Amino acid sequence: MTVTRYHWALVVLHWLLGFMILLGLVMGTFSLETMPNSQPEKLDSLRGHMINGLAVGALMVLRLVMRSLTQRPAPLTTGLAWTSKLGQRVHLVIYVVVFLMVASGLALALQSGLPSILFGESAQPLPNTFDGFWVRAVHAIAAKLLMALIVLHVGAALWHHYVLRDGLLRRMSLGPRE
Ligand code: HEM
Ligand code: HEM
């Protein structure tokens, strides 16, 4: 028997993670990157960003477990054959880049001593800037790549749903699966 929708847990995780990932990208770009480390509000922004980012990592692992345990709809046959293949590749690359964001963010936090500065007893100030830590460049470049992939992914989803009219969005929505 083939199903027509993703399992409800994957649907909920898709939209929750979509929101949390966008929050990390928007706050990282417009709040963290532009705020000097000397500004006192930076501490709270960094705390929020780290907690959100680590929660993304944990929920992504849960998502992969659920993905391997549940039945998924058959790959799309609408559109050109090469675009269907591309779609599946883009999904895989999104998974990899999200994990790269979490790993590079965590590495940057550890390199710059953030756990004890933000969550410990230490009265140490933040480093003057994060620029000296090489892994920050990895985090920043991966963020730009992820933004581009999301634009491609959302554009393709809307194209399928509204131009090809194949009801693609229904696959990622709650409802009966048969
Ligand atoms: C930060 C934003 C987003 C991320 C990171 C993301 C990521 C993903 C990933 C990794 C998959 C593959 C699911 C799997 O097979 O395990 C997927 C599927 C899907 N996404 Fe997104 N997504 C995002 C936003 C959106 C938005 C805004 C839409 C709608 C306009 C959307 C529509 C879909 C649909 C319809 C599928 C199922 C595609 C299929 O069945 O072939 N996504 N998404
Ligand atoms: C999906 C998860 C994440 C996303 C989307 C994300 C996104 C971003 C973005 C867009 C920036 C600005 C980069 C720049 O251009 O300089 C940033 C900076 C940063 N992120 Fe993340 N991040 C994530 C996870 C994490 C995690 C898990 C941690 C730590 C545990 C972390 C720690 C940091 C730090 C320390 C900065 C530097 C702040 C600054 O430059 O002032 N991130 N992040």
Short mmCIF file of C-alpha atoms in Angstrom, two decimals, residues 30-149:
data_model
loop_
_atom_site.label_atom_id
_atom_site.label_comp_id
_atom_site.label_asym_id
_atom_site.label_seq_id
_atom_site.Cartn_x
_atom_site.Cartn_y
_atom_site.Cartn_z
CA PHE A 30 19.98 40.75 11.43
CA SER A 31 20.63 40.64 15.16
CA LEU A 32 23.83 38.71 15.98
CA GLU A 33 26.05 39.56 13.03
CA THR A 34 25.38 43.30 13.25
CA MET A 35 25.54 43.65 17.07
CA PRO A 36 29.00 44.36 18.57
CA ASN A 37 30.07 41.91 21.29
CA SER A 38 30.45 44.85 23.70
CA GLN A 39 26.68 45.47 23.69
CA PRO A 40 25.07 43.90 26.83
CA GLU A 41 22.01 42.62 24.87
CA LYS A 42 24.34 40.41 22.85
CA LEU A 43 24.47 37.91 25.73
CA ASP A 44 20.73 37.22 25.61
CA SER A 45 20.69 37.08 21.81
CA LEU A 46 23.51 34.54 21.83
CA ARG A 47 21.80 32.44 24.54
CA GLY A 48 18.54 32.37 22.56
CA HIS A 49 20.38 31.59 19.31
CA MET A 50 22.36 28.71 20.84
CA ILE A 51 19.31 27.13 22.50
CA ASN A 52 17.28 27.41 19.29
CA GLY A 53 20.18 26.01 17.21
CA LEU A 54 20.79 23.04 19.53
CA ALA A 55 17.05 22.28 19.60
CA VAL A 56 17.13 22.26 15.77
CA GLY A 57 19.93 19.68 15.94
CA ALA A 58 18.03 17.43 18.37
CA LEU A 59 14.75 17.65 16.41
CA MET A 60 16.59 16.94 13.14
CA VAL A 61 17.88 13.67 14.64
CA LEU A 62 14.33 12.80 15.75
CA ARG A 63 13.13 13.63 12.24
CA LEU A 64 15.67 11.31 10.63
CA VAL A 65 14.67 8.49 13.02
CA MET A 66 10.95 9.01 12.25
CA ARG A 67 11.76 9.22 8.54
CA SER A 68 13.45 5.83 8.61
CA LEU A 69 10.59 4.24 10.59
CA THR A 70 7.60 5.51 8.58
CA GLN A 71 6.36 5.08 5.05
CA ARG A 72 6.75 8.07 2.72
CA PRO A 73 4.78 8.97 -0.41
CA ALA A 74 6.33 7.66 -3.64
CA PRO A 75 8.71 10.13 -5.37
CA LEU A 76 6.89 12.63 -7.59
CA THR A 77 6.32 11.75 -11.22
CA THR A 78 4.97 15.14 -12.29
CA GLY A 79 7.41 17.63 -13.88
CA LEU A 80 10.55 16.70 -15.77
CA ALA A 81 12.42 13.56 -14.72
CA TRP A 82 15.61 15.53 -13.96
CA THR A 83 13.75 17.98 -11.71
CA SER A 84 12.39 15.12 -9.58
CA LYS A 85 15.93 13.80 -9.10
CA LEU A 86 17.12 17.33 -8.33
CA GLY A 87 14.36 17.71 -5.74
CA GLN A 88 15.48 14.58 -3.89
CA ARG A 89 19.13 15.71 -4.03
CA VAL A 90 18.20 19.16 -2.70
CA HIS A 91 16.38 17.56 0.26
CA LEU A 92 19.51 15.55 1.08
CA VAL A 93 21.75 18.63 0.78
CA ILE A 94 19.37 20.60 3.07
CA TYR A 95 19.73 17.89 5.74
CA VAL A 96 23.54 17.99 5.44
CA VAL A 97 23.78 21.80 5.54
CA VAL A 98 21.45 22.10 8.56
CA PHE A 99 23.68 19.64 10.46
CA LEU A 100 26.73 21.62 9.30
CA MET A 101 25.14 24.79 10.75
CA VAL A 102 24.57 23.10 14.10
CA ALA A 103 28.06 21.52 14.22
CA SER A 104 29.90 24.71 13.16
CA GLY A 105 27.81 26.83 15.58
CA LEU A 106 28.62 24.46 18.42
CA ALA A 107 32.32 24.39 17.47
CA LEU A 108 32.39 28.22 17.39
CA ALA A 109 30.73 28.38 20.81
CA LEU A 110 33.24 25.91 22.27
CA GLN A 111 36.26 27.60 20.62
CA SER A 112 35.26 30.98 22.05
CA GLY A 113 34.35 29.66 25.54
CA LEU A 114 30.65 30.61 25.28
CA PRO A 115 29.18 27.82 27.46
CA SER A 116 30.85 29.14 30.65
CA ILE A 117 30.44 32.83 29.68
CA LEU A 118 26.72 32.52 28.88
CA PHE A 119 25.55 29.67 31.12
CA GLY A 120 28.22 29.31 33.82
CA GLU A 121 29.42 31.22 36.87
CA SER A 122 32.28 32.87 34.99
CA ALA A 123 32.24 36.69 34.93
CA GLN A 124 34.46 36.65 31.83
CA PRO A 125 33.40 39.01 29.02
CA LEU A 126 32.72 37.86 25.44
CA PRO A 127 35.74 37.92 23.09
CA ASN A 128 35.93 41.34 21.32
CA THR A 129 34.75 39.73 18.12
CA PHE A 130 34.19 36.21 16.71
CA ASP A 131 36.15 37.09 13.55
CA GLY A 132 39.36 35.43 14.76
CA PHE A 133 37.74 31.97 14.98
CA TRP A 134 38.02 30.22 11.60
CA VAL A 135 34.90 28.13 12.14
CA ARG A 136 32.82 31.32 12.14
CA ALA A 137 33.45 31.59 8.37
CA VAL A 138 32.14 28.03 7.93
CA HIS A 139 29.01 28.95 9.92
CA ALA A 140 28.47 32.15 7.88
CA ILE A 141 29.04 30.52 4.47
CA ALA A 142 26.79 27.55 5.36
CA ALA A 143 24.09 30.07 6.37
CA LYS A 144 24.19 31.72 2.92
CA LEU A 145 24.11 28.31 1.22
CA LEU A 146 21.14 27.24 3.34
CA MET A 147 19.26 30.44 2.44
CA ALA A 148 19.78 29.75 -1.27
CA LEU A 149 18.64 26.12 -0.88
#
